[in-house]
Amino acid sequence: MKKVFCVGELLIDFVAEKQGNDLSKASVFTKKAGGAPANVACAIAKLGGNGVFIGCVGDDPFGSFLLDVVKKEGVDVSLAQKSDTFTTLAFVSLAEDGERDFVFSRGADKELTYDLTLRKDFDGNILHLGAATALLGGPLEKTYGKYLFDALTKEMFISFDPNFRGDLWKDNESQFIKKCKPFIEKSHLCKFSLEEAQLLSGKTDVYDACDFLHEVGTQIITITLGKEGTLLSANNTKTLVPSIKVKPVDTTGAGDAFIGCLLHQISDLGNFKPVFENYALLLKMVEKANKAGAITTTNYGAIIALPTKSQLEN
Ligand code: ATP
């Protein structure tokens, strides 16, 4: 089984207790572990895979809490770094209409420094870059570029999820699009939400968006479409892979469960050739990943809602 190195942020989500409150009125917050790349590492570990998290937290109680949570799920955190800068915090309240009130206090996640010694561990493994905060600058952004370069020279399978957060790129979407381009160009697999595919391609139609993004470079594209399932595109073939019917209560983390499950299956293959050559196999993998995403929506929270191997199989 290959290792899946997931690089990026692990942060505290302070979620306002009373839904419907705006942040100026909220008084009670629940502390939760968040950060898409860390969620993906958890999704892989919960399925019995080899998820490795590479990111930076503060050398403070929040940082210790976060690493404990992720470690308990079976993620290898030996490559995580601690910084004197405080742990990154996000304060979120969700109104009943789904609108978010959001305050982001960026701290230690941006401090991740490049580790040259990792090159030997990278050999033939998988690299997942989930760029929610990584492209916002700081040492992390430079580290991202360097790991992408290392991954190419070390024949890794490279996966990219832009994880666009509108709150973080207000009035600056063109910068986001520009910064994502080299990652889409060099990755073997990209996972987009519909909003991301439309934003990054400038096309409204999902099939046109997909064609555009292939032209940028990536060979395998998955566009997740919530309850509609996933559009898979590879080898000049596109399939809308339906999801399973569930009663969703909270969709947080569904996308991370999806890509985590897909990467876990790829890591189990031993070599990456079939992923590029066997479309039927890829289709089966996406069906399973859809199931992982769907199960995640049936529970509250992100990490806690990610399915285990037995939940996925039953
Ligand atoms: P996020 O960024 O919130 O983690 P996302 O927008 O990237 O998520 P979604 O499309 O919400 O990803 O979900 C990922 C996958 O999970 C979907 O492709 C689908 O297979 C499954 N899924 C999500 N929501 C539902 C649902 N309501 N019913 C069934 N399956 C779902």
Short mmCIF file of N, CA, C and O in Angstrom, two decimals, residues 3-119:
data_model
loop_
_atom_site.label_atom_id
_atom_site.label_comp_id
_atom_site.label_asym_id
_atom_site.label_seq_id
_atom_site.Cartn_x
_atom_site.Cartn_y
_atom_site.Cartn_z
N LYS A 3 1.90 5.26 0.45
CA LYS A 3 1.57 6.32 1.42
C LYS A 3 0.88 7.47 0.67
O LYS A 3 1.23 7.76 -0.48
N VAL A 4 -0.04 8.15 1.36
CA VAL A 4 -0.65 9.34 0.77
C VAL A 4 -0.26 10.54 1.64
O VAL A 4 -0.73 10.67 2.78
N PHE A 5 0.62 11.38 1.11
CA PHE A 5 1.06 12.58 1.83
C PHE A 5 0.06 13.72 1.55
O PHE A 5 -0.10 14.11 0.39
N CYS A 6 -0.58 14.19 2.60
CA CYS A 6 -1.58 15.27 2.44
C CYS A 6 -1.01 16.54 3.03
O CYS A 6 -0.73 16.60 4.23
N VAL A 7 -0.82 17.55 2.18
CA VAL A 7 -0.12 18.76 2.61
C VAL A 7 -1.08 19.95 2.69
O VAL A 7 -1.84 20.21 1.76
N GLY A 8 -1.01 20.68 3.80
CA GLY A 8 -1.83 21.89 3.91
C GLY A 8 -2.23 22.18 5.34
O GLY A 8 -1.50 21.89 6.28
N GLU A 9 -3.45 22.73 5.48
CA GLU A 9 -3.81 23.28 6.79
C GLU A 9 -4.56 22.31 7.69
O GLU A 9 -5.30 21.45 7.23
N LEU A 10 -4.30 22.48 8.98
CA LEU A 10 -5.05 21.84 10.06
C LEU A 10 -5.34 22.99 11.01
O LEU A 10 -4.42 23.64 11.50
N LEU A 11 -6.62 23.28 11.22
CA LEU A 11 -6.96 24.48 11.98
C LEU A 11 -8.15 24.24 12.88
O LEU A 11 -8.83 23.22 12.77
N ILE A 12 -8.38 25.20 13.77
CA ILE A 12 -9.55 25.13 14.65
C ILE A 12 -10.72 25.84 13.96
O ILE A 12 -10.59 26.98 13.53
N ASP A 13 -11.82 25.12 13.85
CA ASP A 13 -13.09 25.75 13.45
C ASP A 13 -13.84 26.02 14.74
O ASP A 13 -14.20 25.08 15.45
N PHE A 14 -14.07 27.28 15.06
CA PHE A 14 -14.97 27.62 16.17
C PHE A 14 -16.35 27.83 15.56
O PHE A 14 -16.58 28.82 14.85
N VAL A 15 -17.22 26.87 15.81
CA VAL A 15 -18.54 26.92 15.18
C VAL A 15 -19.55 27.51 16.16
O VAL A 15 -19.69 27.01 17.28
N ALA A 16 -20.22 28.58 15.76
CA ALA A 16 -21.22 29.23 16.63
C ALA A 16 -22.32 28.23 16.95
O ALA A 16 -22.84 27.56 16.05
N GLU A 17 -22.63 28.10 18.22
CA GLU A 17 -23.58 27.08 18.68
C GLU A 17 -24.96 27.26 18.11
O GLU A 17 -25.57 26.31 17.67
N LYS A 18 -25.45 28.49 18.15
CA LYS A 18 -26.83 28.69 17.68
C LYS A 18 -26.84 29.01 16.22
O LYS A 18 -26.41 30.08 15.80
N GLN A 19 -27.33 28.06 15.41
CA GLN A 19 -27.41 28.30 13.97
C GLN A 19 -28.35 29.49 13.75
O GLN A 19 -29.31 29.67 14.47
N GLY A 20 -28.06 30.26 12.76
CA GLY A 20 -28.90 31.41 12.48
C GLY A 20 -28.33 32.69 13.07
O GLY A 20 -28.69 33.77 12.66
N ASN A 21 -27.43 32.55 14.02
CA ASN A 21 -26.78 33.75 14.59
C ASN A 21 -25.78 34.33 13.62
O ASN A 21 -25.12 33.59 12.91
N ASP A 22 -25.66 35.64 13.59
CA ASP A 22 -24.48 36.16 12.92
C ASP A 22 -23.39 36.25 13.98
O ASP A 22 -23.66 36.21 15.18
N LEU A 23 -22.16 36.36 13.54
CA LEU A 23 -21.04 36.27 14.49
C LEU A 23 -21.06 37.39 15.52
O LEU A 23 -20.59 37.21 16.65
N SER A 24 -21.61 38.53 15.16
CA SER A 24 -21.63 39.64 16.13
C SER A 24 -22.54 39.31 17.30
O SER A 24 -22.38 39.85 18.40
N LYS A 25 -23.47 38.38 17.10
CA LYS A 25 -24.40 38.03 18.18
C LYS A 25 -24.04 36.71 18.86
O LYS A 25 -24.48 36.46 19.97
N ALA A 26 -23.26 35.88 18.18
CA ALA A 26 -22.96 34.55 18.74
C ALA A 26 -22.14 34.66 20.01
O ALA A 26 -21.25 35.51 20.11
N SER A 27 -22.47 33.84 21.02
CA SER A 27 -21.71 33.92 22.27
C SER A 27 -21.11 32.57 22.66
O SER A 27 -20.18 32.52 23.46
N VAL A 28 -21.61 31.48 22.09
CA VAL A 28 -21.07 30.17 22.44
C VAL A 28 -20.54 29.50 21.17
O VAL A 28 -21.24 29.40 20.16
N PHE A 29 -19.30 29.05 21.25
CA PHE A 29 -18.66 28.41 20.09
C PHE A 29 -18.16 27.02 20.46
O PHE A 29 -17.68 26.82 21.58
N THR A 30 -18.26 26.09 19.53
CA THR A 30 -17.72 24.76 19.77
C THR A 30 -16.42 24.61 18.99
O THR A 30 -16.35 24.96 17.80
N LYS A 31 -15.42 24.10 19.68
CA LYS A 31 -14.10 23.93 19.07
C LYS A 31 -14.06 22.64 18.26
O LYS A 31 -14.34 21.57 18.81
N LYS A 32 -13.74 22.74 16.97
CA LYS A 32 -13.67 21.54 16.14
C LYS A 32 -12.40 21.55 15.30
O LYS A 32 -11.92 22.62 14.92
N ALA A 33 -11.90 20.37 15.01
CA ALA A 33 -10.74 20.28 14.13
C ALA A 33 -11.21 20.45 12.69
O ALA A 33 -12.22 19.88 12.29
N GLY A 34 -10.50 21.25 11.94
CA GLY A 34 -10.86 21.47 10.54
C GLY A 34 -9.62 21.56 9.66
O GLY A 34 -8.48 21.48 10.14
N GLY A 35 -9.86 21.75 8.38
CA GLY A 35 -8.76 21.84 7.42
C GLY A 35 -8.86 20.68 6.44
O GLY A 35 -8.75 19.51 6.85
N ALA A 36 -9.11 21.00 5.18
CA ALA A 36 -9.39 19.96 4.19
C ALA A 36 -8.29 18.91 4.03
O ALA A 36 -8.58 17.70 4.06
N PRO A 37 -7.01 19.31 3.89
CA PRO A 37 -5.99 18.27 3.69
C PRO A 37 -5.88 17.33 4.89
O PRO A 37 -5.66 16.12 4.72
N ALA A 38 -6.07 17.87 6.09
CA ALA A 38 -6.04 17.02 7.29
C ALA A 38 -7.24 16.07 7.30
O ALA A 38 -7.13 14.89 7.66
N ASN A 39 -8.41 16.58 6.87
CA ASN A 39 -9.60 15.71 6.76
C ASN A 39 -9.35 14.57 5.79
O ASN A 39 -9.78 13.44 6.04
N VAL A 40 -8.68 14.88 4.68
CA VAL A 40 -8.42 13.83 3.68
C VAL A 40 -7.50 12.75 4.27
O VAL A 40 -7.74 11.55 4.10
N ALA A 41 -6.49 13.20 5.01
CA ALA A 41 -5.59 12.22 5.66
C ALA A 41 -6.38 11.34 6.63
O ALA A 41 -6.17 10.13 6.71
N CYS A 42 -7.34 11.94 7.34
CA CYS A 42 -8.19 11.18 8.28
C CYS A 42 -9.08 10.21 7.51
O CYS A 42 -9.28 9.06 7.95
N ALA A 43 -9.64 10.68 6.39
CA ALA A 43 -10.52 9.81 5.60
C ALA A 43 -9.75 8.56 5.17
O ALA A 43 -10.28 7.44 5.24
N ILE A 44 -8.52 8.74 4.77
CA ILE A 44 -7.68 7.62 4.31
C ILE A 44 -7.37 6.69 5.48
O ILE A 44 -7.51 5.46 5.38
N ALA A 45 -6.97 7.28 6.60
CA ALA A 45 -6.61 6.46 7.77
C ALA A 45 -7.82 5.68 8.29
O ALA A 45 -7.70 4.51 8.66
N LYS A 46 -9.00 6.31 8.30
CA LYS A 46 -10.19 5.62 8.81
C LYS A 46 -10.58 4.44 7.91
O LYS A 46 -11.22 3.50 8.36
N LEU A 47 -10.17 4.49 6.66
CA LEU A 47 -10.46 3.37 5.75
C LEU A 47 -9.36 2.31 5.80
O LEU A 47 -9.37 1.35 5.04
N GLY A 48 -8.39 2.52 6.70
CA GLY A 48 -7.32 1.54 6.86
C GLY A 48 -6.09 1.85 6.03
O GLY A 48 -5.19 1.02 5.91
N GLY A 49 -6.04 3.05 5.45
CA GLY A 49 -4.92 3.43 4.59
C GLY A 49 -3.81 4.14 5.34
O GLY A 49 -3.86 4.32 6.56
N ASN A 50 -2.83 4.55 4.54
CA ASN A 50 -1.62 5.15 5.07
C ASN A 50 -1.64 6.66 4.84
O ASN A 50 -0.98 7.16 3.93
N GLY A 51 -2.41 7.38 5.62
CA GLY A 51 -2.52 8.84 5.46
C GLY A 51 -1.46 9.54 6.29
O GLY A 51 -1.36 9.32 7.50
N VAL A 52 -0.68 10.38 5.62
CA VAL A 52 0.37 11.14 6.31
C VAL A 52 0.03 12.62 6.20
O VAL A 52 -0.22 13.11 5.10
N PHE A 53 0.01 13.33 7.33
CA PHE A 53 -0.30 14.76 7.28
C PHE A 53 0.96 15.60 7.37
O PHE A 53 1.80 15.39 8.26
N ILE A 54 1.11 16.54 6.46
CA ILE A 54 2.23 17.49 6.52
C ILE A 54 1.64 18.89 6.60
O ILE A 54 1.02 19.38 5.64
N GLY A 55 1.79 19.52 7.75
CA GLY A 55 1.26 20.87 7.92
C GLY A 55 1.81 21.45 9.21
O GLY A 55 2.57 20.77 9.94
N CYS A 56 1.46 22.68 9.50
CA CYS A 56 2.02 23.36 10.66
C CYS A 56 0.91 23.89 11.57
O CYS A 56 -0.04 24.53 11.10
N VAL A 57 1.04 23.60 12.85
CA VAL A 57 0.13 24.17 13.86
C VAL A 57 0.95 24.99 14.84
O VAL A 57 2.18 24.91 14.85
N GLY A 58 0.27 25.75 15.68
CA GLY A 58 0.98 26.54 16.68
C GLY A 58 1.47 25.65 17.83
O GLY A 58 0.88 24.61 18.11
N ASP A 59 2.54 26.10 18.46
CA ASP A 59 3.05 25.39 19.64
C ASP A 59 2.23 25.87 20.83
O ASP A 59 2.72 26.59 21.71
N ASP A 60 0.95 25.53 20.84
CA ASP A 60 0.01 26.02 21.86
C ASP A 60 -1.04 24.93 22.10
O ASP A 60 -1.04 23.91 21.40
N PRO A 61 -1.94 25.11 23.06
CA PRO A 61 -2.91 24.05 23.36
C PRO A 61 -3.80 23.67 22.16
O PRO A 61 -4.18 22.51 22.01
N PHE A 62 -4.12 24.65 21.30
CA PHE A 62 -4.95 24.33 20.14
C PHE A 62 -4.19 23.41 19.16
O PHE A 62 -4.76 22.47 18.60
N GLY A 63 -2.92 23.70 18.99
CA GLY A 63 -2.10 22.87 18.10
C GLY A 63 -2.01 21.44 18.62
O GLY A 63 -2.14 20.48 17.86
N SER A 64 -1.81 21.31 19.93
CA SER A 64 -1.73 19.96 20.52
C SER A 64 -3.05 19.23 20.35
O SER A 64 -3.08 18.04 20.01
N PHE A 65 -4.16 19.95 20.59
CA PHE A 65 -5.49 19.35 20.42
C PHE A 65 -5.66 18.81 18.99
O PHE A 65 -6.08 17.67 18.78
N LEU A 66 -5.28 19.63 18.02
CA LEU A 66 -5.48 19.24 16.62
C LEU A 66 -4.66 18.00 16.25
O LEU A 66 -5.18 17.06 15.64
N LEU A 67 -3.40 18.00 16.67
CA LEU A 67 -2.56 16.84 16.31
C LEU A 67 -3.07 15.58 17.00
O LEU A 67 -3.05 14.49 16.42
N ASP A 68 -3.58 15.73 18.23
CA ASP A 68 -4.15 14.58 18.95
C ASP A 68 -5.35 14.00 18.21
O ASP A 68 -5.46 12.79 18.06
N VAL A 69 -6.24 14.90 17.77
CA VAL A 69 -7.46 14.44 17.08
C VAL A 69 -7.09 13.63 15.83
O VAL A 69 -7.60 12.53 15.61
N VAL A 70 -6.19 14.18 15.06
CA VAL A 70 -5.82 13.55 13.79
C VAL A 70 -5.07 12.24 14.03
O VAL A 70 -5.30 11.22 13.36
N LYS A 71 -4.20 12.26 15.03
CA LYS A 71 -3.42 11.06 15.36
C LYS A 71 -4.33 9.93 15.82
O LYS A 71 -4.14 8.76 15.46
N LYS A 72 -5.34 10.29 16.61
CA LYS A 72 -6.29 9.27 17.10
C LYS A 72 -7.01 8.56 15.97
O LYS A 72 -7.44 7.43 16.11
N GLU A 73 -7.14 9.23 14.84
CA GLU A 73 -7.80 8.59 13.69
C GLU A 73 -6.84 7.69 12.93
O GLU A 73 -7.23 7.06 11.95
N GLY A 74 -5.58 7.69 13.34
CA GLY A 74 -4.61 6.79 12.69
C GLY A 74 -3.71 7.47 11.68
O GLY A 74 -2.95 6.81 10.97
N VAL A 75 -3.77 8.80 11.63
CA VAL A 75 -2.92 9.54 10.67
C VAL A 75 -1.49 9.64 11.23
O VAL A 75 -1.29 9.86 12.43
N ASP A 76 -0.53 9.50 10.34
CA ASP A 76 0.87 9.69 10.71
C ASP A 76 1.13 11.20 10.77
O ASP A 76 1.05 11.88 9.74
N VAL A 77 1.42 11.70 11.98
CA VAL A 77 1.65 13.15 12.12
C VAL A 77 3.13 13.46 12.42
O VAL A 77 3.47 14.56 12.83
N SER A 78 3.98 12.47 12.16
CA SER A 78 5.39 12.66 12.53
C SER A 78 6.06 13.77 11.70
O SER A 78 7.10 14.28 12.11
N LEU A 79 5.47 14.14 10.56
CA LEU A 79 6.08 15.18 9.74
C LEU A 79 5.43 16.56 9.96
O LEU A 79 5.82 17.54 9.33
N ALA A 80 4.45 16.61 10.87
CA ALA A 80 3.80 17.90 11.16
C ALA A 80 4.79 18.80 11.90
O ALA A 80 5.65 18.32 12.64
N GLN A 81 4.65 20.09 11.68
CA GLN A 81 5.55 21.06 12.32
C GLN A 81 4.78 21.91 13.32
O GLN A 81 3.56 22.08 13.20
N LYS A 82 5.52 22.44 14.32
CA LYS A 82 4.93 23.38 15.27
C LYS A 82 5.67 24.71 15.17
O LYS A 82 6.90 24.70 15.01
N SER A 83 4.93 25.79 15.27
CA SER A 83 5.56 27.10 15.12
C SER A 83 5.22 27.98 16.33
O SER A 83 4.26 27.70 17.06
N ASP A 84 6.01 29.04 16.52
CA ASP A 84 5.73 29.99 17.61
C ASP A 84 4.48 30.81 17.31
O ASP A 84 3.89 31.42 18.19
N THR A 85 4.10 30.85 16.05
CA THR A 85 2.88 31.58 15.66
C THR A 85 1.67 30.79 16.15
O THR A 85 1.70 29.56 16.15
N PHE A 86 0.62 31.49 16.57
CA PHE A 86 -0.58 30.81 17.09
C PHE A 86 -1.24 29.94 16.03
O PHE A 86 -1.13 30.21 14.83
N THR A 87 -1.95 28.91 16.50
CA THR A 87 -2.69 28.02 15.60
C THR A 87 -3.75 28.79 14.81
O THR A 87 -4.43 29.66 15.36
N THR A 88 -3.89 28.47 13.53
CA THR A 88 -4.88 29.14 12.67
C THR A 88 -6.30 28.86 13.18
O THR A 88 -6.64 27.73 13.53
N LEU A 89 -7.11 29.91 13.23
CA LEU A 89 -8.48 29.81 13.75
C LEU A 89 -9.48 30.32 12.72
O LEU A 89 -9.23 31.29 12.03
N ALA A 90 -10.60 29.62 12.65
CA ALA A 90 -11.71 30.11 11.82
C ALA A 90 -12.96 30.14 12.68
O ALA A 90 -13.24 29.17 13.39
N PHE A 91 -13.68 31.25 12.65
CA PHE A 91 -14.95 31.37 13.40
C PHE A 91 -16.07 31.36 12.38
O PHE A 91 -16.07 32.16 11.44
N VAL A 92 -16.99 30.44 12.56
CA VAL A 92 -18.02 30.25 11.55
C VAL A 92 -19.40 30.20 12.18
O VAL A 92 -19.59 29.54 13.20
N SER A 93 -20.36 30.89 11.58
CA SER A 93 -21.74 30.64 11.97
C SER A 93 -22.54 30.40 10.70
O SER A 93 -22.29 31.00 9.65
N LEU A 94 -23.45 29.44 10.79
CA LEU A 94 -24.23 29.07 9.61
C LEU A 94 -25.67 29.49 9.83
O LEU A 94 -26.31 29.05 10.79
N ALA A 95 -26.18 30.33 8.96
CA ALA A 95 -27.59 30.73 9.07
C ALA A 95 -28.46 29.63 8.48
O ALA A 95 -27.97 28.75 7.77
N GLU A 96 -29.76 29.70 8.79
CA GLU A 96 -30.65 28.64 8.30
C GLU A 96 -30.69 28.56 6.77
O GLU A 96 -30.88 27.49 6.20
N ASP A 97 -30.49 29.69 6.11
CA ASP A 97 -30.51 29.67 4.64
C ASP A 97 -29.18 29.20 4.05
O ASP A 97 -28.96 29.26 2.86
N GLY A 98 -28.25 28.75 4.91
CA GLY A 98 -26.97 28.22 4.44
C GLY A 98 -25.89 29.29 4.31
O GLY A 98 -24.73 28.99 4.07
N GLU A 99 -26.27 30.56 4.46
CA GLU A 99 -25.27 31.64 4.38
C GLU A 99 -24.31 31.54 5.56
O GLU A 99 -24.73 31.27 6.69
N ARG A 100 -23.03 31.79 5.27
CA ARG A 100 -22.04 31.70 6.34
C ARG A 100 -21.60 33.08 6.79
O ARG A 100 -21.46 33.98 5.99
N ASP A 101 -21.35 33.21 8.08
CA ASP A 101 -20.65 34.38 8.59
C ASP A 101 -19.30 33.82 8.99
O ASP A 101 -19.23 32.80 9.68
N PHE A 102 -18.22 34.48 8.59
CA PHE A 102 -16.93 33.83 8.66
C PHE A 102 -15.84 34.83 9.03
O PHE A 102 -15.75 35.90 8.43
N VAL A 103 -15.06 34.50 10.04
CA VAL A 103 -13.88 35.31 10.36
C VAL A 103 -12.69 34.36 10.44
O VAL A 103 -12.76 33.33 11.12
N PHE A 104 -11.64 34.71 9.73
CA PHE A 104 -10.49 33.82 9.62
C PHE A 104 -9.28 34.51 10.22
O PHE A 104 -8.95 35.64 9.85
N SER A 105 -8.62 33.84 11.15
CA SER A 105 -7.44 34.41 11.77
C SER A 105 -6.27 33.51 11.44
O SER A 105 -6.09 32.45 12.05
N ARG A 106 -5.55 33.91 10.41
CA ARG A 106 -4.51 33.01 9.88
C ARG A 106 -3.26 33.03 10.75
O ARG A 106 -2.71 34.09 11.05
N GLY A 107 -2.83 31.88 11.15
CA GLY A 107 -1.64 31.78 12.00
C GLY A 107 -0.67 30.77 11.46
O GLY A 107 -0.18 30.89 10.33
N ALA A 108 -0.44 29.72 12.25
CA ALA A 108 0.69 28.81 12.00
C ALA A 108 0.61 28.02 10.70
O ALA A 108 1.65 27.59 10.21
N ASP A 109 -0.58 27.83 10.13
CA ASP A 109 -0.63 26.97 8.94
C ASP A 109 0.27 27.50 7.82
O ASP A 109 0.86 26.74 7.06
N LYS A 110 0.40 28.83 7.77
CA LYS A 110 1.20 29.42 6.68
C LYS A 110 2.71 29.22 6.88
O LYS A 110 3.51 29.46 5.99
N GLU A 111 3.10 28.78 8.08
CA GLU A 111 4.53 28.69 8.40
C GLU A 111 5.19 27.39 7.98
O GLU A 111 6.35 27.16 8.29
N LEU A 112 4.47 26.51 7.30
CA LEU A 112 5.07 25.21 6.95
C LEU A 112 6.30 25.41 6.06
O LEU A 112 6.21 25.99 4.98
N THR A 113 7.43 24.89 6.54
CA THR A 113 8.66 25.04 5.75
C THR A 113 8.95 23.75 4.99
O THR A 113 8.52 22.66 5.38
N TYR A 114 9.70 23.91 3.93
CA TYR A 114 10.06 22.79 3.04
C TYR A 114 11.08 21.90 3.72
O TYR A 114 12.02 22.38 4.35
N ASP A 115 10.87 20.60 3.57
CA ASP A 115 11.80 19.64 4.16
C ASP A 115 12.41 18.78 3.04
O ASP A 115 11.75 17.89 2.50
N LEU A 116 13.64 19.08 2.73
CA LEU A 116 14.34 18.42 1.63
C LEU A 116 14.46 16.91 1.85
O LEU A 116 14.45 16.12 0.90
N THR A 117 14.54 16.52 3.12
CA THR A 117 14.78 15.10 3.43
C THR A 117 13.58 14.23 3.06
O THR A 117 13.68 13.01 3.01
N LEU A 118 12.42 14.86 2.79
CA LEU A 118 11.23 14.07 2.45
C LEU A 118 11.30 13.45 1.08
O LEU A 118 10.55 12.53 0.77
N ARG A 119 12.20 13.97 0.25
CA ARG A 119 12.28 13.49 -1.14
C ARG A 119 12.41 11.97 -1.21
O ARG A 119 11.82 11.31 -2.04
#
